[in-house]
Short mmCIF file of C-alpha atoms (C1' of nucleotides) in Angstrom, two decimals:
data_model
loop_
_atom_site.label_atom_id
_atom_site.label_comp_id
_atom_site.label_asym_id
_atom_site.label_seq_id
_atom_site.Cartn_x
_atom_site.Cartn_y
_atom_site.Cartn_z
CA MET I 20 0.04 0.00 0.03
CA GLY I 21 1.48 3.27 -1.07
CA HIS I 22 1.16 6.60 0.18
CA HIS I 23 -2.28 8.11 -0.61
CA CYS I 24 -0.84 10.62 -2.96
CA CYS I 25 0.69 7.84 -4.90
CA SER I 26 -2.40 5.51 -4.93
CA LYS I 27 -4.17 7.84 -7.16
CA GLN I 28 -1.96 7.54 -10.11
CA LYS I 29 0.31 5.30 -11.79
CA VAL I 30 3.63 6.26 -10.66
CA LYS I 31 7.19 5.01 -11.17
CA ARG I 32 9.08 3.58 -8.40
CA GLY I 33 12.71 2.65 -7.71
CA LEU I 34 15.94 4.40 -8.68
CA TRP I 35 15.71 7.70 -10.37
CA SER I 36 17.15 8.01 -13.77
CA PRO I 37 19.27 11.02 -14.88
CA GLU I 38 16.57 12.21 -17.01
CA GLU I 39 14.26 12.33 -14.06
CA ASP I 40 16.74 14.07 -12.03
CA GLU I 41 17.32 16.54 -14.65
CA LYS I 42 13.50 17.31 -14.94
CA LEU I 43 13.06 17.65 -11.28
CA LEU I 44 16.22 19.80 -10.64
CA ARG I 45 15.19 22.18 -13.62
CA TYR I 46 11.60 22.55 -12.41
CA ILE I 47 12.38 23.18 -8.73
CA THR I 48 15.35 25.55 -9.64
CA ALA I 49 12.87 27.53 -11.92
CA ASN I 50 9.68 27.26 -9.78
CA GLY I 51 10.47 26.09 -6.26
CA HIS I 52 8.59 23.45 -4.68
CA SER I 53 5.58 25.15 -2.75
CA CYS I 54 3.44 22.27 -3.37
CA TRP I 55 5.13 18.85 -3.68
CA SER I 56 1.93 17.14 -4.97
CA ALA I 57 1.90 19.32 -7.91
CA VAL I 58 5.59 18.97 -8.65
CA PRO I 59 5.61 15.81 -10.52
CA LYS I 60 2.72 16.80 -12.79
CA ASN I 61 4.36 20.12 -13.53
CA ALA I 62 7.69 18.72 -14.00
CA GLY I 63 6.45 15.97 -16.27
CA LEU I 64 7.43 13.18 -13.92
CA GLN I 65 5.53 9.91 -13.39
CA ARG I 66 6.50 9.98 -9.71
CA CYS I 67 4.27 10.89 -6.72
CA GLY I 68 5.17 14.24 -4.92
CA LYS I 69 6.46 12.53 -1.87
CA SER I 70 8.97 10.76 -4.14
CA CYS I 71 10.01 13.91 -5.68
CA ARG I 72 10.45 15.56 -2.23
CA LEU I 73 12.53 12.78 -1.17
CA ARG I 74 14.85 12.91 -4.02
CA TRP I 75 15.15 16.61 -3.88
CA ILE I 76 16.10 16.59 -0.26
CA ASN I 77 18.34 13.46 -0.15
CA TYR I 78 20.12 14.01 -3.51
CA LEU I 79 19.50 16.94 -5.70
CA ARG I 80 19.40 19.67 -3.29
CA PRO I 81 22.44 21.94 -4.16
CA ASP I 82 23.53 22.56 -0.66
CA LEU I 83 24.11 19.00 0.01
CA LYS I 84 27.60 17.84 1.22
CA ARG I 85 28.58 14.71 -0.44
CA GLY I 86 31.25 12.31 0.63
CA THR I 87 32.30 10.51 3.73
CA PHE I 88 31.59 11.94 7.14
CA THR I 89 34.53 13.67 8.79
CA GLU I 90 35.50 12.89 12.42
CA GLN I 91 34.11 15.96 13.67
CA GLU I 92 30.59 15.12 12.04
CA GLU I 93 30.79 11.80 13.56
CA ARG I 94 31.44 13.11 17.00
CA THR I 95 28.65 15.51 16.54
CA ILE I 96 26.23 12.81 15.60
CA LEU I 97 27.30 10.70 18.52
CA ASP I 98 26.98 13.72 20.92
CA VAL I 99 23.55 14.73 19.73
CA HIS I 100 22.29 11.13 19.34
CA ARG I 101 23.19 10.43 22.81
CA ILE I 102 20.66 13.09 23.87
CA LEU I 103 18.08 12.79 21.21
CA GLY I 104 18.09 9.30 20.30
CA ASN I 105 17.11 8.11 16.73
CA ARG I 106 15.60 11.57 15.76
CA TRP I 107 17.56 11.77 12.64
CA ALA I 108 16.11 14.95 11.27
CA GLN I 109 17.16 16.74 14.48
CA ILE I 110 20.54 15.37 14.27
CA ALA I 111 20.97 16.40 10.67
CA LYS I 112 20.24 19.94 11.34
CA HIS I 113 23.38 20.23 13.37
CA LEU I 114 25.20 18.72 10.30
CA PRO I 115 25.13 21.25 7.47
CA GLY I 116 24.74 19.70 3.96
CA ARG I 117 23.74 16.30 5.60
CA THR I 118 20.33 14.75 5.38
CA ASP I 119 18.53 12.80 8.00
CA ASN I 120 18.76 9.73 5.74
CA GLU I 121 22.43 10.10 5.27
CA VAL I 122 23.12 10.50 8.92
CA LYS I 123 20.62 7.51 9.68
CA ASN I 124 22.39 5.26 7.23
CA PHE I 125 25.82 6.43 8.39
CA TRP I 126 24.79 5.61 12.16
CA ASN I 127 23.45 2.23 11.17
CA SER I 128 26.43 1.18 9.01
CA CYS I 129 29.21 2.66 10.89
CA ILE I 130 28.72 4.51 14.30
CA LYS I 131 26.44 1.72 15.61
CA LYS I 132 28.93 -0.88 14.92
CA LYS I 133 31.70 1.02 16.55
CA LEU I 134 29.67 1.45 19.65
CA ILE I 135 28.88 -2.21 19.86
CA ALA I 136 32.60 -2.92 19.27
CA GLN I 137 33.32 -0.87 22.24
CA GLY I 138 30.69 -2.90 24.20
CA LEU I 139 28.27 0.07 24.21
CA ASP I 140 24.58 -0.17 23.68
CA PRO I 141 23.86 2.11 20.53
CA LYS I 142 20.54 3.07 21.81
CA THR I 143 21.35 4.18 25.47
CA HIS I 144 25.28 4.68 24.95
CA ASN I 145 25.55 2.64 28.19
CA LEU I 146 27.51 -0.51 28.48
CA LEU I 147 25.74 -3.54 27.19
CA PRO I 148 24.86 -6.12 29.78
CA ALA I 149 27.52 -8.59 28.50
CA SER I 150 30.27 -5.96 28.89
CA LYS I 151 28.97 -5.02 32.23
CA ASN I 152 29.17 -8.51 33.35
CA LEU I 153 32.61 -9.02 32.14
CA LEU I 154 33.88 -5.90 33.97
CA HIS I 155 31.92 -7.05 37.09
CA ALA I 156 33.85 -10.34 36.90
CA HIS I 157 36.94 -8.41 37.77
CA GLY I 158 36.06 -8.97 41.51
CA GLY I 159 35.15 -6.58 44.35
CA SER I 160 32.05 -6.26 46.12
CA GLY I 161 29.67 -4.26 44.37
CA THR I 162 27.79 -1.09 45.10
CA ALA I 163 26.31 -1.59 41.64
CA ASN I 164 22.99 -0.45 40.91
CA ASN I 165 20.41 -2.71 39.54
CA PRO I 166 22.32 -4.75 37.09
CA SER I 167 19.46 -6.00 35.26
CA ASN I 168 18.54 -2.57 34.17
CA ASN I 169 20.78 -1.31 31.41
CA HIS I 170 19.64 2.25 32.17
CA ALA I 171 21.38 2.49 35.49
CA ALA I 172 24.64 3.66 36.13
CA SER I 173 27.33 1.02 35.83
CA GLN I 174 29.86 0.60 38.33
CA PHE I 175 32.85 -1.47 38.11
CA HIS I 176 35.08 -2.50 41.06
CA SER I 177 38.76 -2.86 40.84
CA SER I 178 40.82 -5.26 42.80
CA ASN I 179 42.70 -2.48 44.47
CA GLY I 180 40.92 -2.99 47.61
CA ASN I 181 39.38 0.43 47.94
CA ASP I 182 36.34 -0.41 45.97
CA THR I 183 36.87 2.20 43.51
CA PRO I 184 35.67 1.33 40.06
CA PRO I 185 38.04 1.51 37.17
CA PHE I 186 35.61 3.64 35.44
CA THR I 187 32.10 4.59 35.86
CA ILE I 188 29.38 5.14 33.31
CA SER I 189 26.25 6.86 34.21
CA SER I 190 23.42 7.74 31.90
CA PRO I 191 20.27 8.87 33.09
CA THR I 192 18.25 7.43 30.18
CA LYS I 193 14.68 7.62 31.69
CA ALA I 194 13.65 11.01 32.04
CA PRO I 195 10.89 11.80 34.67
CA ALA I 196 7.60 12.44 33.41
CA THR I 197 8.20 16.06 33.70
CA VAL I 198 10.86 18.28 35.33
CA ALA I 199 8.91 21.44 36.22
CA VAL I 200 11.05 23.73 37.93
CA PRO I 201 9.42 27.06 38.59
CA PRO I 202 11.57 30.13 38.16
CA SER I 203 11.56 30.53 41.94
CA MET I 204 13.29 27.24 42.21
CA VAL I 205 16.05 28.08 39.88
CA PRO I 206 18.79 27.93 42.40
CA PRO I 207 21.74 30.29 42.71
CA PRO I 208 24.99 29.11 41.64
CA GLY I 209 26.23 26.56 44.02
CA LEU I 210 26.69 22.79 44.32
CA TYR I 211 23.67 20.97 45.07
CA ASP I 212 23.03 17.55 46.48
CA VAL I 213 20.54 16.15 44.08
CA ALA I 214 19.34 13.48 46.43
CA ASN I 215 18.55 16.23 48.93
CA PRO I 216 16.75 19.04 47.02
CA GLY I 217 17.65 22.17 48.74
CA MET I 218 20.77 20.94 50.36
CA VAL I 219 23.53 23.42 49.27
CA ILE I 220 26.89 21.82 49.41
CA GLY I 221 28.93 24.55 48.04
CA GLN I 222 28.30 28.13 47.48
CA HIS I 223 29.54 30.35 44.69
CA ASP I 224 31.34 33.15 46.12
CA GLU I 225 34.64 34.98 45.68
CA HIS I 226 36.40 32.57 47.91
CA ALA I 227 34.98 29.45 46.77
CA HIS I 228 35.23 30.32 43.14
CA HIS I 229 35.64 26.83 42.11
CA HIS I 230 32.25 25.71 42.92
CA ALA I 231 30.01 24.64 40.17
CA ALA I 232 26.40 24.53 40.23
CA VAL I 233 23.94 22.09 39.02
CA ALA I 234 20.42 22.87 39.34
CA MET I 235 18.47 19.78 39.19
CA GLN I 236 15.97 19.85 41.95
CA GLN I 237 14.17 16.58 41.30
CA GLY I 238 15.92 14.90 38.56
CA TYR I 239 17.24 15.84 35.25
CA PRO I 240 16.80 18.96 33.54
CA TYR I 241 15.38 17.03 30.68
CA ASN I 242 11.86 16.87 29.39
CA ASP I 243 12.07 14.74 26.33
CA GLN I 244 9.77 11.84 27.51
CA THR I 245 10.24 9.89 24.37
CA ASN I 246 14.07 9.81 24.64
CA ASN I 247 16.14 7.06 25.95
CA GLY I 248 19.31 8.59 25.32
CA ALA I 249 21.74 9.83 27.95
CA LEU I 250 21.68 13.39 29.02
CA LEU I 251 24.96 13.24 30.87
CA MET I 252 27.41 10.63 30.45
CA SER I 253 30.90 10.21 31.36
CA PHE I 254 33.46 7.60 31.97
CA THR I 255 35.38 8.00 35.26
CA ASP I 256 38.76 6.46 35.11
CA GLN I 257 40.64 6.35 38.34
CA ASN I 258 43.93 5.33 36.70
CA SER I 259 44.36 8.28 34.68
CA ALA I 260 46.58 10.99 36.17
CA GLY I 261 45.03 14.03 34.96
CA VAL I 262 41.73 15.51 35.79
CA HIS I 263 39.31 15.11 32.93
CA ALA I 264 35.67 15.84 33.16
CA SER I 265 32.78 15.78 30.90
CA MET I 266 29.54 17.43 30.87
CA ASP I 267 28.33 16.36 27.44
CA PHE I 268 25.73 19.14 27.25
CA LEU I 269 25.82 22.63 28.38
CA ASN I 270 28.80 23.52 26.43
CA GLY I 271 27.44 26.76 25.45
CA SER I 272 27.61 28.25 22.17
CA SER I 273 31.22 27.57 22.02
CA ASN I 274 32.63 24.61 20.00
CA SER I 275 33.62 22.09 22.63
CA SER I 276 34.66 18.49 22.70
CA SER I 277 32.89 16.03 24.68
CA SER I 278 35.47 15.91 27.29
CA MET I 279 37.77 18.76 28.53
CA GLU I 280 36.24 21.13 26.13
CA HIS I 281 32.67 20.45 27.28
CA ALA I 282 33.67 20.98 30.84
CA ALA I 283 35.55 24.10 29.87
CA GLY I 284 32.77 25.39 27.97
CA MET I 285 30.13 25.27 30.49
CA PRO I 286 31.76 28.09 32.67
CA ASN I 287 31.47 30.38 29.81
CA ALA I 288 27.96 31.04 30.72
CA GLY I 289 29.53 33.27 33.37
CA ASN I 290 27.74 33.42 36.59
CA GLY I 291 28.44 30.58 38.93
CA PHE I 292 31.32 29.28 37.07
CA ASN I 293 34.88 30.68 36.35
CA GLN I 294 36.24 30.85 33.04
CA GLY I 295 38.14 27.85 32.12
CA MET I 296 36.87 25.64 34.85
CA GLY I 297 34.37 22.83 34.34
CA MET I 298 32.23 20.84 36.39
CA SER I 299 31.06 17.25 35.62
CA ALA I 300 27.89 15.80 36.98
CA PHE I 301 25.97 12.81 36.09
CA MET I 302 23.24 10.88 37.51
CA ASP I 303 21.67 7.47 37.55
CA GLU I 304 18.26 6.28 38.20
CA THR I 305 18.87 6.23 41.84
CA ALA I 306 19.26 9.87 41.97
CA ALA I 307 23.00 9.50 42.63
CA MET I 308 24.98 12.34 41.19
CA TRP I 309 28.73 12.44 40.78
CA ALA I 310 30.34 15.72 40.21
CA THR I 311 33.87 17.09 39.92
CA VAL I 312 35.39 20.51 39.32
CA VAL I 313 38.06 20.68 36.73
CA GLU I 314 40.84 23.15 36.65
CA PRO I 315 41.71 24.57 33.38
CA ASP I 316 45.23 23.34 33.56
CA GLY I 317 44.04 19.87 34.27
CA MET I 318 46.06 19.41 37.20
CA GLY I 319 43.95 20.51 40.15
CA GLY I 320 40.43 19.93 40.61
CA GLY I 321 38.32 18.04 43.22
CA ILE I 322 35.39 19.41 44.90
CA GLU I 323 35.01 21.86 47.40
CA MET I 324 32.15 21.33 49.83
CA SER I 325 30.68 23.31 52.54
CA HIS I 326 32.48 22.34 55.89
CA GLN I 327 29.08 21.90 57.35
CA HIS I 328 27.96 19.52 54.89
CA LEU I 329 31.38 17.57 54.86
CA GLN I 330 31.03 17.11 58.61
CA GLN I 331 27.50 15.89 58.11
CA GLN I 332 28.78 13.36 55.80
CA GLY I 333 31.57 12.41 58.12
CA LEU I 334 34.11 13.83 55.64
CA GLY I 335 36.91 16.21 56.00
CA GLN I 336 37.65 18.98 53.42
CA GLU I 337 40.89 16.81 52.42
CA ASP I 338 38.61 14.12 51.51
CA VAL I 339 37.42 15.95 48.50
CA VAL I 340 39.73 18.73 47.84
CA GLY I 341 42.88 18.36 46.07
CA PRO I 342 43.12 15.23 43.89
CA PRO I 343 40.50 14.69 41.44
CA ALA I 344 37.63 13.74 43.47
CA PRO I 345 34.28 13.36 42.09
CA ILE I 346 31.76 13.09 44.88
CA MET I 347 28.89 10.58 44.73
CA MET I 348 25.96 12.11 46.42
CA ASN I 349 23.25 9.39 46.85
CA GLY I 350 20.81 9.82 49.73
CA GLY I 351 23.27 12.01 51.51
CA ALA I 352 25.91 9.50 51.58
CA ALA I 353 28.85 11.29 49.87
CA ALA I 354 31.64 9.11 49.02
CA ALA I 355 34.90 10.54 47.83
CA LYS I 356 36.37 8.48 45.04
CA GLY I 357 39.74 9.24 43.37
CA VAL I 358 38.65 9.00 39.77
CA ASP I 359 39.24 11.08 36.78
CA MET I 360 36.83 11.41 34.01
CA MET I 361 36.71 10.68 30.45
CA ASP I 362 34.05 11.24 28.05
CA VAL I 363 32.50 8.13 26.26
CA SER I 364 33.21 9.87 23.10
CA SER I 365 36.67 10.11 23.56
CA ALA I 366 36.78 6.55 24.57
CA VAL I 367 35.21 5.68 21.26
CA TYR I 368 36.98 7.74 19.24
CA GLY I 369 40.16 8.22 21.09
CA SER I 370 40.25 11.80 20.60
CA ALA I 371 39.79 14.59 23.17
CA VAL I 372 40.26 17.54 21.00
CA ALA I 373 37.82 17.07 18.27
CA THR I 374 35.05 19.55 18.36
CA THR I 375 31.41 19.35 17.89
CA ALA I 376 28.63 21.63 16.72
CA PHE I 377 26.51 20.56 19.54
CA ASP I 378 25.06 23.75 21.02
CA LEU I 379 22.33 25.36 23.12
CA GLU I 380 20.07 25.63 20.12
CA LEU I 381 20.08 21.87 20.30
CA MET I 382 19.09 22.10 23.91
CA GLU I 383 16.18 24.17 23.25
CA SER I 384 15.10 22.39 20.16
CA CYS I 385 14.68 19.30 22.04
CA GLY I 386 12.87 21.13 24.93
CA MET I 387 15.54 20.01 27.37
CA PHE I 388 14.82 22.80 29.84
CA TYR I 389 11.33 23.41 29.49
CA SER I 390 8.67 21.70 31.47
CA GLY I 391 5.26 20.93 30.08
CA ALA I 392 3.69 23.27 32.50
CA GLY I 393 5.79 26.27 31.18
CA HIS I 394 7.74 26.48 34.26
CA GLY I 395 11.04 25.10 33.18
CA ILE I 396 14.31 26.46 33.10
CA GLY I 397 15.12 28.58 30.06
CA ILE I 398 18.54 28.27 28.43
CA ASP I 399 19.37 31.64 29.60
CA GLN I 400 18.46 30.87 33.05
CA LEU I 401 20.43 27.70 32.89
CA GLN I 402 23.47 30.07 32.13
CA TRP I 403 22.43 31.91 35.15
CA ASP I 404 21.43 35.04 33.47
CA CYS I 405 24.52 35.60 31.57
"C1'" DA L 2 36.30 -16.98 -12.33
"C1'" DA L 3 32.09 -18.10 -9.79
"C1'" DG L 4 29.48 -18.04 -5.74
"C1'" DC L 5 28.46 -16.24 -1.66
"C1'" DA L 6 27.94 -13.20 2.22
"C1'" DA L 7 28.28 -8.59 4.10
"C1'" DC L 8 27.79 -4.02 3.57
"C1'" DC L 9 25.99 0.35 1.83
"C1'" DC L 10 22.65 3.44 0.63
"C1'" DA L 11 18.70 5.04 -2.09
"C1'" DA L 12 14.10 4.62 -1.90
"C1'" DC L 13 9.91 3.19 -0.07
"C1'" DC L 14 6.39 2.49 3.80
"C1'" DG L 15 3.54 3.85 7.10
"C1'" DC L 16 2.56 6.70 10.73
"C1'" DC L 17 1.83 11.19 12.79
"C1'" DG L 18 0.91 16.20 13.19
"C1'" DT L 19 -0.37 20.27 10.73
"C1'" DT L 20 -2.88 22.84 7.45
"C1'" DT L 21 -6.59 23.54 4.57
"C1'" DC L 22 -11.43 23.48 3.12
"C1'" DT T 9 -15.76 20.59 13.68
"C1'" DG T 10 -14.39 16.87 11.08
"C1'" DA T 11 -12.30 14.86 6.89
"C1'" DA T 12 -8.93 15.11 3.36
"C1'" DA T 13 -4.51 16.75 1.89
"C1'" DC T 14 -0.02 17.47 2.67
"C1'" DG T 15 4.61 17.49 4.61
"C1'" DG T 16 7.70 15.39 7.60
"C1'" DC T 17 9.79 11.60 10.05
"C1'" DG T 18 11.80 7.17 11.61
"C1'" DG T 19 11.89 2.35 10.33
"C1'" DT T 20 12.57 -0.78 6.73
"C1'" DT T 21 13.66 -2.77 2.44
"C1'" DG T 22 15.95 -4.42 -1.52
"C1'" DG T 23 19.34 -3.70 -5.34
"C1'" DG T 24 23.87 -2.65 -6.37
"C1'" DT T 25 28.80 -3.00 -4.89
"C1'" DT T 26 32.53 -5.17 -2.34
"C1'" DG T 27 35.13 -8.50 -0.44
"C1'" DC T 28 36.19 -12.98 0.77
"C1'" DT T 29 36.64 -18.03 -0.29
#
DNA sequence: AAGCAACCCAACCGCCGTTTC
DNA sequence: TGAAACGGCGGTTGGGTTGCT
């Protein structure tokens, strides 16, 4: 059963001949395509309007970029897909000259396989269960989240006795029904314990200038109910010497990679962040949140927490400041882990310097910061009125 | 060289939301 | 207000190409 516009007339199907291409190209160049259903008749083609539209969009359009995808394009696809999932048209909008069909084909024939080869689920960008099991088999008692749930954060445990995972992947793939954050709830810059809404761990002030802020009162600043992709996703690698962080979104309008550049891009928003300093935070379904602050030189880092809160958690400042120290905040039980962070994209592509066109427009286009009730956090607010 | 399998990608299918009448 | 037309999208298909045996 064909499309209704095709069922009315006898139309040709299959590959387009050069003659047909020329007819369509000539017609649209001269007349445009205000009404696709009229195009085949006016252009003298035995095709349905839908087929003409597809041919124009995917092949004849003059602004199309042909040829293989660049590494940068590849990274952009990966980054955007992580957030949007299989919304190829949206992804393609961030790749000038590329069509949704092209992106989709490239994903299915190339990127998807790369991810699978890396043991990652191409849908969620999480580790595949088989890979998780493999890594769990390295030993150590687990603090793992529900292992049957591929969406949960995956934690692996090294044999070094400190129960520190070799790396951690967290990907909040299930968005809450609605993240409605009234403007009054938009918190000031500071570091927040997501598991305890309202609990301010760190304040932004002149003296504690390395504090980063994540304002996620009840979950994720994410309102795409159909998407299963990860909003925030990072690897943490305790064995890495440098401090790397990843905030895979929020890299502002600047071109940023998915690792350090993302983290460094975030502070560009201004208030609440210092230039060149990034924060990485990611959460899992148990509302656990990891966070770290990254120094621009990649040597410092760690998290500064309020002394009061540290005491509440039975931690001293030295526990979290200094060495790279992402903090896991889960139900108020903070645990300092000496881990560094590496973005999954870098893990896949082995590059931490490539850039992406991923930008704030995307965030808005997917409704990421807007609640259904109209009380969501706007991009401008997310940047803290920069 | 022939046969086969895997891969690529252009095109189709069917659904959905929006617009028009 | 509802039906039809239309445009757009994501999933799927199938023919052509390439690589391997």
